[in-house]
Each structure stands twice: as C-alpha cells, then as structure tokens.
Coordinates of C-alpha atoms and ligand atoms in Angstrom, one line a residue:
X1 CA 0.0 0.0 0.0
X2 CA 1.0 3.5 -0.6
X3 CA 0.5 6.2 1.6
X4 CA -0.8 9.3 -0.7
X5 CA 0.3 12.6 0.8
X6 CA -1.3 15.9 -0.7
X7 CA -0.3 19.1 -0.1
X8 CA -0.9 22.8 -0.8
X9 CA -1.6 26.8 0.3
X10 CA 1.5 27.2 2.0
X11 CA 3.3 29.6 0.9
X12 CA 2.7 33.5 0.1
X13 CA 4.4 36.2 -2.3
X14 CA 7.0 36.7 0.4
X15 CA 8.7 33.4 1.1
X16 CA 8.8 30.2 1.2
X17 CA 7.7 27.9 -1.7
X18 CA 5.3 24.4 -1.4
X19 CA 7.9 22.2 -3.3
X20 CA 10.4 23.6 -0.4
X21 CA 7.8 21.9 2.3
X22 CA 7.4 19.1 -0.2
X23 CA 11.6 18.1 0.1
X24 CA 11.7 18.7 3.9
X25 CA 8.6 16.1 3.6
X26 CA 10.8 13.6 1.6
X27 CA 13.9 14.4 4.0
X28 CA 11.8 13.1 6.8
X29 CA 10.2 10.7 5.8
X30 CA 12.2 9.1 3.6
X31 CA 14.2 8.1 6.8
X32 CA 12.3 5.1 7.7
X33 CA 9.8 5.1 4.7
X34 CA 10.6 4.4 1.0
X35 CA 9.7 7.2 -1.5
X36 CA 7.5 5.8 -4.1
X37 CA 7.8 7.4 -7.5
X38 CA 8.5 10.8 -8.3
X39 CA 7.1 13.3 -5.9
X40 CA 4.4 15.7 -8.1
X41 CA 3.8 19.2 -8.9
X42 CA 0.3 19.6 -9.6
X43 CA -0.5 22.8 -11.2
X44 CA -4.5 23.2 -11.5
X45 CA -6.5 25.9 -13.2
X46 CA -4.4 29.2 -13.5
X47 CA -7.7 31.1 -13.5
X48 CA -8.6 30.8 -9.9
X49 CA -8.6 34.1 -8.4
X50 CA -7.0 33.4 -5.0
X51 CA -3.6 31.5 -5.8
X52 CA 0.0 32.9 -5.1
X53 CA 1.3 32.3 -8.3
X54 CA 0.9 29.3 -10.3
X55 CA -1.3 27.7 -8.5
X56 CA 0.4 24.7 -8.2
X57 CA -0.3 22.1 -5.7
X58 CA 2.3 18.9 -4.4
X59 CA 1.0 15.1 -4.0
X60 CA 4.6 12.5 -2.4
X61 CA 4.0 9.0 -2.2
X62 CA 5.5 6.9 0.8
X63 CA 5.5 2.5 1.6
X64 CA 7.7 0.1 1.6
X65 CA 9.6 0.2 -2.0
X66 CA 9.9 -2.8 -4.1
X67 CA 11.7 -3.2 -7.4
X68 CA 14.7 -1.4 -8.0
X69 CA 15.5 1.7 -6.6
X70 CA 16.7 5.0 -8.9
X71 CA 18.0 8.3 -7.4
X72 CA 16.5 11.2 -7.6
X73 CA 17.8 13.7 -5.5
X74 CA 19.6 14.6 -2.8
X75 CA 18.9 16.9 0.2
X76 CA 20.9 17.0 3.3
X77 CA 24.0 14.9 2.0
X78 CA 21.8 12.0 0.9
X79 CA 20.8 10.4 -2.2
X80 CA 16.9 10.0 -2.4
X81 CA 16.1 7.4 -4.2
X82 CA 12.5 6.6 -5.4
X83 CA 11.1 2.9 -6.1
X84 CA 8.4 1.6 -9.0
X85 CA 6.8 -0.2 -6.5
X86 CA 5.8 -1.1 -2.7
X87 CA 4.3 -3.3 -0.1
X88 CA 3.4 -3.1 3.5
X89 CA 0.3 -1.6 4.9
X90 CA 1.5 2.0 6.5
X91 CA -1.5 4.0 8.4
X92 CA -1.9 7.4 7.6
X93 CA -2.1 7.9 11.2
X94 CA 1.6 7.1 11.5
X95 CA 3.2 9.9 9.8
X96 CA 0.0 12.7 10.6
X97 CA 2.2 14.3 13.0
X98 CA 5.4 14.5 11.3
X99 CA 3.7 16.2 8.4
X100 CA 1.9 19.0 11.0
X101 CA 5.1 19.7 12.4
X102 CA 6.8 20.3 9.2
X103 CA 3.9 22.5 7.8
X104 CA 3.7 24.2 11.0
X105 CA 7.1 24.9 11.1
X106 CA 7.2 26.1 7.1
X107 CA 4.3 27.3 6.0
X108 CA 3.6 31.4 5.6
X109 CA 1.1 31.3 8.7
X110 CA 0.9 34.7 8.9
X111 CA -0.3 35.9 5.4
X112 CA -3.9 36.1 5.5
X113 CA -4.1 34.5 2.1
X114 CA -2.1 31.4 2.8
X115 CA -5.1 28.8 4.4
X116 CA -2.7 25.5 4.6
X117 CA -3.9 21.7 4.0
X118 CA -2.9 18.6 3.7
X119 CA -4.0 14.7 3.5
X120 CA -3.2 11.3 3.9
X121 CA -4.6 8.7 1.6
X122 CA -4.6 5.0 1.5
X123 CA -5.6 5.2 -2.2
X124 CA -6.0 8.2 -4.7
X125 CA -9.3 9.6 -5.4
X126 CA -10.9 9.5 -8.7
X127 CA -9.3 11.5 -11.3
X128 CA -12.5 13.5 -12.2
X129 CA -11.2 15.1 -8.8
X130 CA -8.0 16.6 -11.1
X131 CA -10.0 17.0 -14.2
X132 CA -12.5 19.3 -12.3
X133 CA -10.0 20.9 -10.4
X134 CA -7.3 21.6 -13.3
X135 CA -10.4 23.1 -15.5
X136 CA -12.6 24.8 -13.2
X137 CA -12.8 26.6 -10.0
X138 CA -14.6 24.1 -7.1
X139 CA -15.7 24.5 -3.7
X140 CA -14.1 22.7 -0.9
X141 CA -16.9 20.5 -0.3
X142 CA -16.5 18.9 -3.5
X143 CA -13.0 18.1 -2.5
X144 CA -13.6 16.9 0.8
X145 CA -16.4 14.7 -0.8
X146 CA -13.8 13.4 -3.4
X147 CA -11.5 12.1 -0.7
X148 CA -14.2 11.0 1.9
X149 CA -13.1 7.3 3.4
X150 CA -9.7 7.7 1.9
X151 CA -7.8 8.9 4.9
X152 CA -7.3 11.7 6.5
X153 CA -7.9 15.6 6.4
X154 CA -5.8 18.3 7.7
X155 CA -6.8 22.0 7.5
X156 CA -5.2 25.2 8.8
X157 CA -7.3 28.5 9.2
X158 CA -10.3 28.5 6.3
X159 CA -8.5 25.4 5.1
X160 CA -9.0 26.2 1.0
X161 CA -6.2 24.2 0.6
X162 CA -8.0 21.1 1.3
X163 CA -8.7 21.8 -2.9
X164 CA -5.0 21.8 -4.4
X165 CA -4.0 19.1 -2.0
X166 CA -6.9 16.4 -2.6
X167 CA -7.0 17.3 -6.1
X168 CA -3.0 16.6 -6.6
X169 CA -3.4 13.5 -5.4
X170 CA -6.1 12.3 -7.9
X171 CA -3.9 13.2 -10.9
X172 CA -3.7 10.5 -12.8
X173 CA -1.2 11.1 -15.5
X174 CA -1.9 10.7 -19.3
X175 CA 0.6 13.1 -20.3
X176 CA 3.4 14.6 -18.3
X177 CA 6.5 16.4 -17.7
X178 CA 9.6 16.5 -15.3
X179 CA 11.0 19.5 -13.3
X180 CA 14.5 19.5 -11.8
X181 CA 14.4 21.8 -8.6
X182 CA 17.3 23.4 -7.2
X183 CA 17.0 25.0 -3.5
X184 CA 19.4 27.5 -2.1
X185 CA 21.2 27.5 0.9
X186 CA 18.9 29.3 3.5
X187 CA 21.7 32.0 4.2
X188 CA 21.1 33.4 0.7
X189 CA 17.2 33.1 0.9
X190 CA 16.0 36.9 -0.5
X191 CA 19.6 38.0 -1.5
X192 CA 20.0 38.3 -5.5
X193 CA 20.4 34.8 -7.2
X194 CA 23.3 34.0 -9.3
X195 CA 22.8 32.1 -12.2
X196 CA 25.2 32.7 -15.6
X197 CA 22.9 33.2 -18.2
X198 CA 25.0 32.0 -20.7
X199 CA 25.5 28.7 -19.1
X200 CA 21.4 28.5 -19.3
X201 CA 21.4 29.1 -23.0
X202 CA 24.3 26.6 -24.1
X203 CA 22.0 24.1 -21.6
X204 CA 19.0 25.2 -23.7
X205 CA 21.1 24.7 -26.7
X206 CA 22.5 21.4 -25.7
X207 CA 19.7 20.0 -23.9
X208 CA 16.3 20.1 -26.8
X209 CA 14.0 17.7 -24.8
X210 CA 14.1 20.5 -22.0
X211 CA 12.0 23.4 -22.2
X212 CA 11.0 26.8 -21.2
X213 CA 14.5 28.2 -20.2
X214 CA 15.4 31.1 -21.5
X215 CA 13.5 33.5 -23.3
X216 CA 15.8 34.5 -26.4
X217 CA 13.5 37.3 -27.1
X218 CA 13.9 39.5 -24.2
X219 CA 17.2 38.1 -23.1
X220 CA 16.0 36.9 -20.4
X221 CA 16.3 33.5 -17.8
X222 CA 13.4 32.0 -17.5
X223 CA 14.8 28.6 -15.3
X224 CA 15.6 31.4 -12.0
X225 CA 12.2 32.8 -10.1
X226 CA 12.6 36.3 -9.3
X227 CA 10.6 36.0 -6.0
X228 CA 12.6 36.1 -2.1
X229 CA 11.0 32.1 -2.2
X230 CA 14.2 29.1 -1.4
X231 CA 14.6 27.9 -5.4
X232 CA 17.4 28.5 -7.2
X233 CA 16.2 27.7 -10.3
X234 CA 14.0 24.6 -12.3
X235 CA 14.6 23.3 -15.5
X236 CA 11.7 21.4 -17.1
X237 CA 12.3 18.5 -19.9
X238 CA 10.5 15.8 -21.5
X239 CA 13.1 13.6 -20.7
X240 CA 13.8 12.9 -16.7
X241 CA 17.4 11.6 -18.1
X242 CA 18.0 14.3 -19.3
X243 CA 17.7 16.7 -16.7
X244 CA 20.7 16.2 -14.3
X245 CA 23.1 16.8 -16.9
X246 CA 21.1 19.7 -17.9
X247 CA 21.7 20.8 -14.3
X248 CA 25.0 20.2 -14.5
X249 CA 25.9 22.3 -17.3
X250 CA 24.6 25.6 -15.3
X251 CA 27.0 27.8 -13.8
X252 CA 25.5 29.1 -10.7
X253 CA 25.3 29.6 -6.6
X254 CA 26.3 26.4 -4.9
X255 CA 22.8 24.9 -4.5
X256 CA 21.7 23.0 -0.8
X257 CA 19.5 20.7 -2.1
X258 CA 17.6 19.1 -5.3
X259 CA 14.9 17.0 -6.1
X260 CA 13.0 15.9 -9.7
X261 CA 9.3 16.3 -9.8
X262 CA 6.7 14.7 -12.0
X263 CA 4.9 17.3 -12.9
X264 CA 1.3 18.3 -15.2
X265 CA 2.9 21.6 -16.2
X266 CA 3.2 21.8 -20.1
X267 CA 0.8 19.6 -20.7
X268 CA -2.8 21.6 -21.9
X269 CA -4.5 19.6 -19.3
X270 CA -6.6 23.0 -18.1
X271 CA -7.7 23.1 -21.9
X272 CA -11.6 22.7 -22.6
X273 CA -12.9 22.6 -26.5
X274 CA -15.4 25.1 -25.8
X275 CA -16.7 28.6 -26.9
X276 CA -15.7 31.3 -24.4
X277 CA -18.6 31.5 -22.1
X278 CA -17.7 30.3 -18.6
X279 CA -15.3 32.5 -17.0
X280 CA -12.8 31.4 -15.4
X281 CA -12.2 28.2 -17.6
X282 CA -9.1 28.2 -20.3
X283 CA -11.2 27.7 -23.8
X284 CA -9.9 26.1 -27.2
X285 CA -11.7 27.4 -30.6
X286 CA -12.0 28.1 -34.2
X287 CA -13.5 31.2 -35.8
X288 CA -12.9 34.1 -38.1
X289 CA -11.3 37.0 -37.1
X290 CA -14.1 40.0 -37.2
X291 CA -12.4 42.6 -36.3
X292 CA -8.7 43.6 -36.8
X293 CA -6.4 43.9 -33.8
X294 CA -5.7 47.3 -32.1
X295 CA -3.5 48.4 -29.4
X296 CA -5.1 49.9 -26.4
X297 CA -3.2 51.1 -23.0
X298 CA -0.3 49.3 -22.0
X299 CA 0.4 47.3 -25.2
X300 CA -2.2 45.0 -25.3
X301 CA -3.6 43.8 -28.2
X302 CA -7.2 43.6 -28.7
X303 CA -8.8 41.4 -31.8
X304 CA -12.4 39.7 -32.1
X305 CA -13.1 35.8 -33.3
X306 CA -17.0 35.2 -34.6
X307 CA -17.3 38.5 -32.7
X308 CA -15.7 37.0 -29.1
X309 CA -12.8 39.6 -27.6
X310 CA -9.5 38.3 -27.6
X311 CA -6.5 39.7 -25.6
X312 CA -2.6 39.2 -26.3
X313 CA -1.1 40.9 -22.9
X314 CA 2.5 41.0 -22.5
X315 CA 2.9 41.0 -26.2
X316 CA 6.6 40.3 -27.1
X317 CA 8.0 41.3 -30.2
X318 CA 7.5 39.5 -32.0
X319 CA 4.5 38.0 -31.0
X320 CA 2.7 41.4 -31.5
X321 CA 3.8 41.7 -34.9
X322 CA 2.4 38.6 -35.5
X323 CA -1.1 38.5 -33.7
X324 CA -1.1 42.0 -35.0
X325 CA -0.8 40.8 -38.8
X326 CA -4.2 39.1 -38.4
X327 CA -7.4 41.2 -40.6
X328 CA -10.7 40.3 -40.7
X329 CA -12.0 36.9 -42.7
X330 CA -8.4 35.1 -41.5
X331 CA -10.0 31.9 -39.9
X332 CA -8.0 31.1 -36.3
X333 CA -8.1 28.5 -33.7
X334 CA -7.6 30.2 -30.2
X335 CA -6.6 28.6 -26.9
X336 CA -7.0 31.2 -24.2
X337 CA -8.5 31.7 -20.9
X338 CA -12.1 33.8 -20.2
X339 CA -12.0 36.6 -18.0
X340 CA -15.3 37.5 -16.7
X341 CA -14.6 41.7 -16.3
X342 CA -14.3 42.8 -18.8
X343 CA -15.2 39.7 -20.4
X344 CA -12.3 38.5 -22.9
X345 CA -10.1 35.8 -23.7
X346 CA -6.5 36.2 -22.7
X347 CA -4.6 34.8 -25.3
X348 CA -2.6 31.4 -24.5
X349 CA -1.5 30.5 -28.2
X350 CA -3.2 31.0 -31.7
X351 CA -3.0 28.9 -34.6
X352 CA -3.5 30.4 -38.1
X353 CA -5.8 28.1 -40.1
X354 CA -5.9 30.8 -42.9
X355 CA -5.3 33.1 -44.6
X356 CA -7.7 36.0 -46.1
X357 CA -6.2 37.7 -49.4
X358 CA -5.4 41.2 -48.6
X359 CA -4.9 43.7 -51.4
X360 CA -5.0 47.3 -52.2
X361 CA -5.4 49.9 -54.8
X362 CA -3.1 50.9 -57.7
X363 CA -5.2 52.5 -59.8
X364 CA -8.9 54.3 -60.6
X365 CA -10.7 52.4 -63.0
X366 CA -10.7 53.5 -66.7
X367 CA -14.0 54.8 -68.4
X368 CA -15.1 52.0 -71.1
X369 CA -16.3 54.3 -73.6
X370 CA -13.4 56.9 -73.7
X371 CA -10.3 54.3 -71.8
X372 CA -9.9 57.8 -69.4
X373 CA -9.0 57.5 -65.9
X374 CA -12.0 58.1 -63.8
X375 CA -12.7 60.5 -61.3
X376 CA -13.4 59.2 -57.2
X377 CA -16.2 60.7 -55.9
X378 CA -16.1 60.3 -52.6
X379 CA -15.0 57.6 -49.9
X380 CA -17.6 55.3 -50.5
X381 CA -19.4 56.8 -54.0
X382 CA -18.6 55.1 -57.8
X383 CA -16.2 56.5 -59.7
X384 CA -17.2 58.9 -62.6
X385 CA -16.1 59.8 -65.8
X386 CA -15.0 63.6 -65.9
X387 CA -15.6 63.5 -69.8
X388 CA -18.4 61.1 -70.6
X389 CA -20.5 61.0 -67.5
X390 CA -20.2 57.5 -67.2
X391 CA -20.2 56.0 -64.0
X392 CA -18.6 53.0 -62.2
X393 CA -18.5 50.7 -58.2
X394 CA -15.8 51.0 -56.4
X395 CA -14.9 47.2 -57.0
X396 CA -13.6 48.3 -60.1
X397 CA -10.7 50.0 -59.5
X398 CA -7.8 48.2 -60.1
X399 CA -6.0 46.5 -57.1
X400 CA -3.4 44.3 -56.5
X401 CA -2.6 41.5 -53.9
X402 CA -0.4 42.3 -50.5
X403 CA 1.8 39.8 -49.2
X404 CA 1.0 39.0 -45.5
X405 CA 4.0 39.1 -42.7
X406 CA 1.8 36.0 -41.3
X407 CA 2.1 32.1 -42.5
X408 CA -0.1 29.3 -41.4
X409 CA 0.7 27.9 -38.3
X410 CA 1.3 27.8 -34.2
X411 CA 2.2 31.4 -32.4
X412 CA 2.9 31.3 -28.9
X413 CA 4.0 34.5 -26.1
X414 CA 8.2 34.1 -25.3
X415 CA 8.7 32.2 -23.0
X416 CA 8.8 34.1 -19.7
X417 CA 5.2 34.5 -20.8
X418 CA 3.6 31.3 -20.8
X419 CA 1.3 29.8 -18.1
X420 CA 3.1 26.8 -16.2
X421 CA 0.4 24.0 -17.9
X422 CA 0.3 25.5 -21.4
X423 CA 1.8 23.1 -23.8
X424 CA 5.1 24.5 -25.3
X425 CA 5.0 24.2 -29.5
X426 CA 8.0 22.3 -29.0
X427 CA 6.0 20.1 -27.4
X428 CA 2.9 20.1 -29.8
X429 CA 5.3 19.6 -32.9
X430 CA 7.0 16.6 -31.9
X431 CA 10.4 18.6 -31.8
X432 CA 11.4 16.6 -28.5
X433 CA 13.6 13.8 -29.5
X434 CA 11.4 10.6 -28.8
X435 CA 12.9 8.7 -25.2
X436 CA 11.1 4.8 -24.2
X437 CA 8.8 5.6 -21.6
X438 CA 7.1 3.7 -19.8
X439 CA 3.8 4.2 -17.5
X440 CA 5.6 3.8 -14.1
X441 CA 8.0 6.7 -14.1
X442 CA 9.8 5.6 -11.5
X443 CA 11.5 2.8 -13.8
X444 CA 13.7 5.5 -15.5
X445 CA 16.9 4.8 -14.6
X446 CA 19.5 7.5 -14.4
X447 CA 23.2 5.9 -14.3
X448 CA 24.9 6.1 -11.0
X449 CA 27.8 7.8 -12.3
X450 CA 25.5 11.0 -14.0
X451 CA 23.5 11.3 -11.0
X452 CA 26.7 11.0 -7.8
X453 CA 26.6 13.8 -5.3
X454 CA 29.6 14.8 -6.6
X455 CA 27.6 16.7 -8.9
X456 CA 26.5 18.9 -6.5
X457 CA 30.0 20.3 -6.4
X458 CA 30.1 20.6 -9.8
X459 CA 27.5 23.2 -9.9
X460 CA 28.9 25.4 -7.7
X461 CA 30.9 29.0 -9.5
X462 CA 34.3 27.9 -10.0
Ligands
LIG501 P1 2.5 28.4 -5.6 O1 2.3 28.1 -7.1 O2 3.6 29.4 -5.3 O3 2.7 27.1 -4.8 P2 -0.1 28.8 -5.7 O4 -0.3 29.7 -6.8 O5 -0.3 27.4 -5.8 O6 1.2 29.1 -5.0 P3 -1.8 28.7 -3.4 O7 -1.2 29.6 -2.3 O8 -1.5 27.3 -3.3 O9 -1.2 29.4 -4.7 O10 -3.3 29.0 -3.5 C1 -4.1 28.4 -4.4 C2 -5.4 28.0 -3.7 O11 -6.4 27.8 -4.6 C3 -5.3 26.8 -2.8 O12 -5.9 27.1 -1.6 C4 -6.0 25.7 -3.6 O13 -6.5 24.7 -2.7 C5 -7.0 26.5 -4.3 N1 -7.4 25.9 -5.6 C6 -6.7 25.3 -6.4 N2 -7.4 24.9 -7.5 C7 -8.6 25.3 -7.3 C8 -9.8 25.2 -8.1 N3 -9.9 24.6 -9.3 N4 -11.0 25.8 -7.6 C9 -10.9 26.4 -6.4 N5 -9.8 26.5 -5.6 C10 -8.7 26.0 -6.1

C-alpha cells in the first residue's frame, strides 16, 4: 500500500515555496519510509482568483519500496532514491504528526491568504477530482467529498487548501513532464540569485527535450524565479534523463539541495474545447477573425473571433507583430482563458488556419467608352467619368494583392510568458527527440555515475 500525501496553500508572495515543504517532507520521511515514484507538482487551473502564483499544488508518495531503486535527488547529504513499487500496509495515522510539524514549522502562517492543508490517503481519489479541479474553480466541499473514506484531512485556518492538495493527489497522469528543482542555501534566501545566463542558453542549446528556459527574445532566464521564495532555479524536460546533466551544465550559486518532480505543467491539461462563455475556464476554438487587432493602453492587443474579444497581454516582439498581422475573414483556432470583467479571452497560443487575401489599390478604373481615368467621388461613391459621364462601383478599380507578414501555423508568447500548464510548441510539434517511456515513471533509470553527489560540487561557481 501507498500512503498518498497531498499538499498545498503554504506559501505567500513573500517566502517560502510548497515544493520547499514538499523536500523537507521527503527528507523526513524518507528516513524510515521508501519514497515511491516521483514526488508531483500539480499545477491546476491558472484562472482561480485566490492563488499565489501558479497555482500549483504537491502530492509525495510513501510505503515500503519494491523493485529497483533509482536516485532522484539529494537533500541534506543524501541520495533520495524513489522505487516503482511497494508493499506493507502503512497507516496514515503514522506519519500525521510528522507532516503537521513540518507544515507548521514552514508554512507562511501569517499571510492572510495562505489557508494550509494537507492529506493522507490509503488510495487516490478518482481523477474527475483533477479534471474538475485543473479546468474549473470548485468549492471545498467537492473536494472533501472526493477524498471522503480515503484517509485523512488536515486544515489550517479556512483550510482552501484542502482543494490543491486532494486534487493533486487524484492526478492520474496521461501526459506529463519532469521539473528539476534546485533550492538555495537558506543564508542566501532573498539576496540576489546568481545564475550565468549564458550557461542557461548553451543548456538550452544542448539539452532540446528540456523546455521553457530562456526567453531568447527579451534576453532573459526564465529557469531562476525572481521571488525572495528558497529555489534557485527549475529546469523542465520531457526527458527525466535528461535533466541532471542539464543541471549540470549551469553555472551558478552552490545549491543545498535538489529534487526531480513529475509534474502536469506543459501539458494543456486546463484546456476545454469550448466557446468562451464560462469564466474562469481556459477555452480552445476556431472562428474568423471580425475585427482587426488594435492596441489599447499598456500594449495590449485587442482582436475579435466570430465576434468574441480576444487579448494578447505582454505582447513580445515578436509575438505582436504577428497576432497584430491578423485582418478580418483570416480563420483562427484560439486557446486562451475567459476573464469575466471585462469579459475577454487572454490569449494562450493562436494557430493560423488561414489566410484572407489582402490587397489594395493601384489605380482608378478607366471609363469604357473613352479608356480615361475616372474620377473618385467620394470615400464610399462610384467612380465617374469627368468627360463622358459614365459611372462606375468602387470594386472596379484596379487592385493588387499584398503579401501578408503572417504564414499558417502555431504562435505562442516568449517564454517568460507562458502559463506553467500551457503546452510548449516544442511540445505540440513533436520537436522533443522521442525517449522509451514507460507508464511507471519511477523505472527511469539514471546511471549512477550522471546522478553522484559529486555533482552537486560541480554546480557550484568555480
Ligand atoms: P505556488 O504556485 O507558489 O505554490 P499557488 O499559486 O499554488 O502558489 P496557493 O497559495 O496554493 O497558490 O493558493 C491556491 C489556492 O487555490 C489553494 O488554496 C488551492 O486549494 C485553491 N485551488 C486550487 N485549484 C482550485 C480550483 N480549481 N478551484 C478552487 N480553488 C482551487
């Protein structure tokens, strides 16, 4: 039996960090328990009004492992390793009051926003539990139904996090990514973090099945928060063998600890095929653009689909340019999320599906009795022969086709932009080299030598 442990609302724009609580979890644990797979970062719907930042919630698995073990980590001098499987029959009773003392001890107590949780499962709840939860904003009831029987409960002040925590642990993974966290020493906790950026791109260069590192447009890291919270930086792949030499090749602060996370993030799993009518819910649809884009305050960019508002915010560059190359009658699919005031869709990614034939005038039209130039008379009045009276439509002056600065295809906001679940086009494209996987995670095996704790030494400025 596994002991499901789910975790979330700890933390708060000043500190701290629930993945932080999540390796003091595995440190303590892990000393007379057997970690069982990868511990997970559950990120669930971006559009709920009350999270920190990316709303992202932690579920760590504990028994007795079976099968054979692979490292993962290491936090306080030791190798974590993780095992496919276990046996024994561990009651969540027996590790409660570890896990209060930890979150007591961690967790951000004193923001009025941060309401703590966590549980203690014999067996994961259904996964409609994560589908609701990752797509739509729920109550805490519904959670507390979801994991009624299953274990136990633990709440903290209004207790919202009862929400993230249950609902990480009822992820069931169809698709899914893997996040190397790095944690710095608590000394340097809120001091500047030092991370050589060009280290991050030649890892971004050298490592293609990682992701979401740094944004080439802006010239900027993306893998480094730029919170006061303990990480030093996260680097997100496809491929969990990949991502310790990944680490490996960034120059940076020495780091104290670090741990690989399963994680939903990159994955579209918050996406609904739906026309954008429920607020709050991240939409996915096709239409033609019906009114040209325009910028208002701030640099937004502000077009309408089948007469639906859509929003680019943060527009890069490039990015602008192109959603700003769309005219009417182009025909778009658009994944983005509804805000209810003032009602919009806040563009995630736009594909162009095509492309309406833009052209403009050369010439007025020539008379067809005398072959004269004729006159324009008015913006929206024929044209009119000044000699012979005759007249003619608009349509038939002579025009010429434009060529657009827009092809068919995927756009997507640089990468500093993007919301933690939104599915890179790397990812959509197939670009990731292909890797075996296999439906336990935990079976990845990462060679001994690639993974030593030597390694941490390595990472350190020399
Ligand atoms: P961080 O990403 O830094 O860990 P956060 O953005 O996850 O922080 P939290 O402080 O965890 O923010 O707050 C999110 C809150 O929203 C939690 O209490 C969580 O239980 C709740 N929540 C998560 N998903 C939903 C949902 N779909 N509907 C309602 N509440 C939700």
């Amino acid at each position: 039996m596994v002991l499901w442990i789910g975790l979330d609302d700890t933390d708060s724009l000043r500190g701290m960090c629930t993945t932080f609580l999540a390796t003091e979890l595995v440190r303590e644990l892990s000393t007379d328990l057997d970690l069982i797979g990868y511990p997970r970062i559950v990120r669930l719907n971006p559009n709920v009004p009350w999270k920190t930042r990316g709303n992202g919630a932690l579920c760590v698995r504990f028994g007795r492992g079976r099968g054979e073990s692979t490292p993962i980590g290491e936090i306080a001098g030791r190798s974590i390793l993780s095992f496919p499987r276990s046996t024994g029959n561990d009651d969540p009773r027996s590790v409660v009051g570890r896990i209060e003392r930890l979150v007591e001890r961690w967790a951000c107590f004193g923001d009025p926003t941060t309401n703590p949780a966590f549980v203690v499962f014999r067996r994961p709840p259904t996964a409609r539990l994560y589908w609701r939860a990752v797509r739509r904003i729920i109550s805490k009831e519904e959670a507390l139904d979801a994991g009624r029987g299953l274990g136990l409960v633990r709440e903290y002040k209004e207790g919202r996090g009862v929400i993230g925590a249950t609902a990480a642990t009822a992820w069931h993974p169809h698709d899914r990514t893997y996040e190397i966290l790095a944690y710095r020493h608590p000394i340097a906790w809120g001091t500047p973090r030092e991370v050589d950026p060009e280290s991050v791109r030649r890892m971004d260069r050298a490592f293609p099945s990682t992701f979401n590192n740094y944004d080439h447009e802006n010239a900027r890291i993306v893998i480094a928060p730029r919170s006061p919270c303990p990480v030093l930086l996260g680097i997100r792949g496809d491929h969990v063998k990949d991502l310790v030499g990944a680490f490996r090749t960034v120059r940076s602060e020495p780091a104290d600890r670090w741990l690989i996370f399963e994680t939903n993030q990159g994955t579209d799993d918050h996406v609904i095929s739906a026309l954008p009518i429920e607020p709050s819910t991240t939409v996915d649809f096709r239409g033609d653009v019906t009114r040209g884009p325009r910028t208002i305050t701030g640099g937004h960019l502000i077009f309408s689909v089948d007469g639906y508002e859509v929003t680019a915010y943060e527009p890069s560059k490039q990015f602008r340019e192109k959603v700003g190359s769309l005219v009417p009658e182009d025909r778009v699919r658009v994944i983005g999320s509804v805000r209810d005031s003032p009602r919009t869709v806040n563009l995630e990614k736009v594909q162009v599906l095509h492309l309406a034939e833009v052209t403009r005038k050369i010439a007025n039209p020539t008379c067809p009795q005398c072959g004269k130039r004729m006159k324009s008379m008015g913006r929206a009045a024929p044209y009119r022969c000044a000699r012979c009276g005759v007249r003619r439509p608009r349509s038939a002056e002579a025009r010429e086709s434009v060529p657009r600065r827009l092809s068919l295809g995927w756009y997507e906001p640089p990468v500093g932009s993007r919301r933690h679940l939104s599915k890179p086009l790397q990812r959509m494209t197939g670009s990731v080299p292909s890797e075996k996987t296999s439906l336990e995670p935990a079976r990845f095996r990462v060679p001994e030598s690639e993974i030593s704790l030597r390694s941490i030494g390595r990472l350190s400025r020399s």
